[in-house]
Amino acid sequence: MKGMENLLDFSDKMSPLGNATADECADYCITLFSDLTRKVTMQNLFHDGGFSSMGMSLRAMNQYSKGMEEYTDENGNIIYG
């Protein structure tokens, strides 16, 4: 799929623990079907390396800041609009 590598790179940079691999996702699914979760009820369990609970990782913020240099004023504030 065109652009998939960009999506994976974005999600990896936005997730403080990194984007989960297919093998890690499979391990997580096995855990969910095991007795280890027999008393877990009605929970939102995310396996996304922290993506859902973070505004932005430090690595993504550094890259974002570099790309915004031309849109900042003399004090370093981002110019909107």
Coordinates of C-alpha atoms in Angstrom, one line a residue:
M1 CA 0.0 0.0 0.0
K2 CA 1.4 3.4 -1.0
G3 CA 2.6 5.5 1.9
M4 CA 2.4 2.6 4.5
E5 CA 6.0 3.1 5.5
N6 CA 5.2 6.8 6.3
L7 CA 2.2 5.7 8.5
L8 CA 4.4 3.2 10.3
D9 CA 7.1 5.7 10.8
F10 CA 4.6 8.3 12.2
S11 CA 3.0 5.9 14.6
D12 CA 6.5 4.7 15.8
K13 CA 7.6 8.3 16.4
M14 CA 4.3 9.2 18.2
S15 CA 4.5 6.1 20.5
P16 CA 6.9 6.6 23.4
L17 CA 7.5 2.8 23.7
G18 CA 7.5 2.3 19.9
N19 CA 5.0 0.8 17.6
A20 CA 4.0 -2.8 18.3
T21 CA 5.2 -5.4 15.8
A22 CA 2.9 -8.1 14.4
D23 CA 4.6 -10.7 16.7
E24 CA 4.0 -8.5 19.8
C25 CA 0.4 -8.1 18.8
A26 CA 0.0 -11.8 18.4
D27 CA 1.6 -12.3 21.9
Y28 CA -0.9 -9.8 23.3
C29 CA -3.9 -11.6 21.8
I30 CA -2.7 -14.9 23.3
T31 CA -2.5 -13.2 26.7
L32 CA -6.1 -11.9 26.3
F33 CA -7.4 -15.4 25.7
S34 CA -5.4 -16.8 28.6
D35 CA -6.4 -17.3 32.2
L36 CA -4.2 -14.2 33.0
T37 CA -7.1 -12.0 32.1
R38 CA -10.0 -14.1 33.5
K39 CA -11.1 -11.3 35.8
V40 CA -10.7 -8.4 33.4
T41 CA -14.1 -6.9 32.6
M42 CA -15.2 -4.1 30.3
Q43 CA -11.8 -2.5 29.9
N44 CA -10.2 -0.6 27.1
L45 CA -6.8 -2.3 26.8
F46 CA -4.5 -0.6 24.3
H47 CA -1.5 -2.3 22.8
D48 CA -0.1 0.8 21.0
G49 CA 3.2 1.7 22.7
G50 CA 1.5 4.6 24.5
F51 CA 0.2 6.2 21.3
S52 CA -3.4 6.6 22.6
S53 CA -2.3 8.3 25.9
M54 CA 0.4 10.6 24.6
G55 CA 0.0 14.0 23.0
M56 CA 3.4 13.6 21.3
S57 CA 6.7 11.8 22.1
L58 CA 9.9 13.7 22.5
R59 CA 11.3 12.3 19.3
A60 CA 8.2 13.4 17.3
M61 CA 8.2 16.8 19.0
N62 CA 11.9 17.3 18.0
Q63 CA 11.1 16.4 14.4
Y64 CA 8.0 18.6 14.4
S65 CA 9.9 21.6 15.8
K66 CA 12.6 21.3 13.1
G67 CA 9.9 21.4 10.4
M68 CA 8.2 24.5 11.9
E69 CA 11.2 26.9 11.8
E70 CA 10.0 28.8 8.8
Y71 CA 6.7 29.4 10.6
T72 CA 8.1 31.0 13.7
D73 CA 8.6 34.6 14.7
E74 CA 11.8 36.1 16.1
N75 CA 10.9 34.8 19.6
G76 CA 10.5 31.2 18.4
N77 CA 6.7 31.3 18.7
I78 CA 4.7 29.5 16.0
I79 CA 2.7 31.9 13.7
Y80 CA -0.8 30.6 13.1
G81 CA -2.9 31.6 10.1

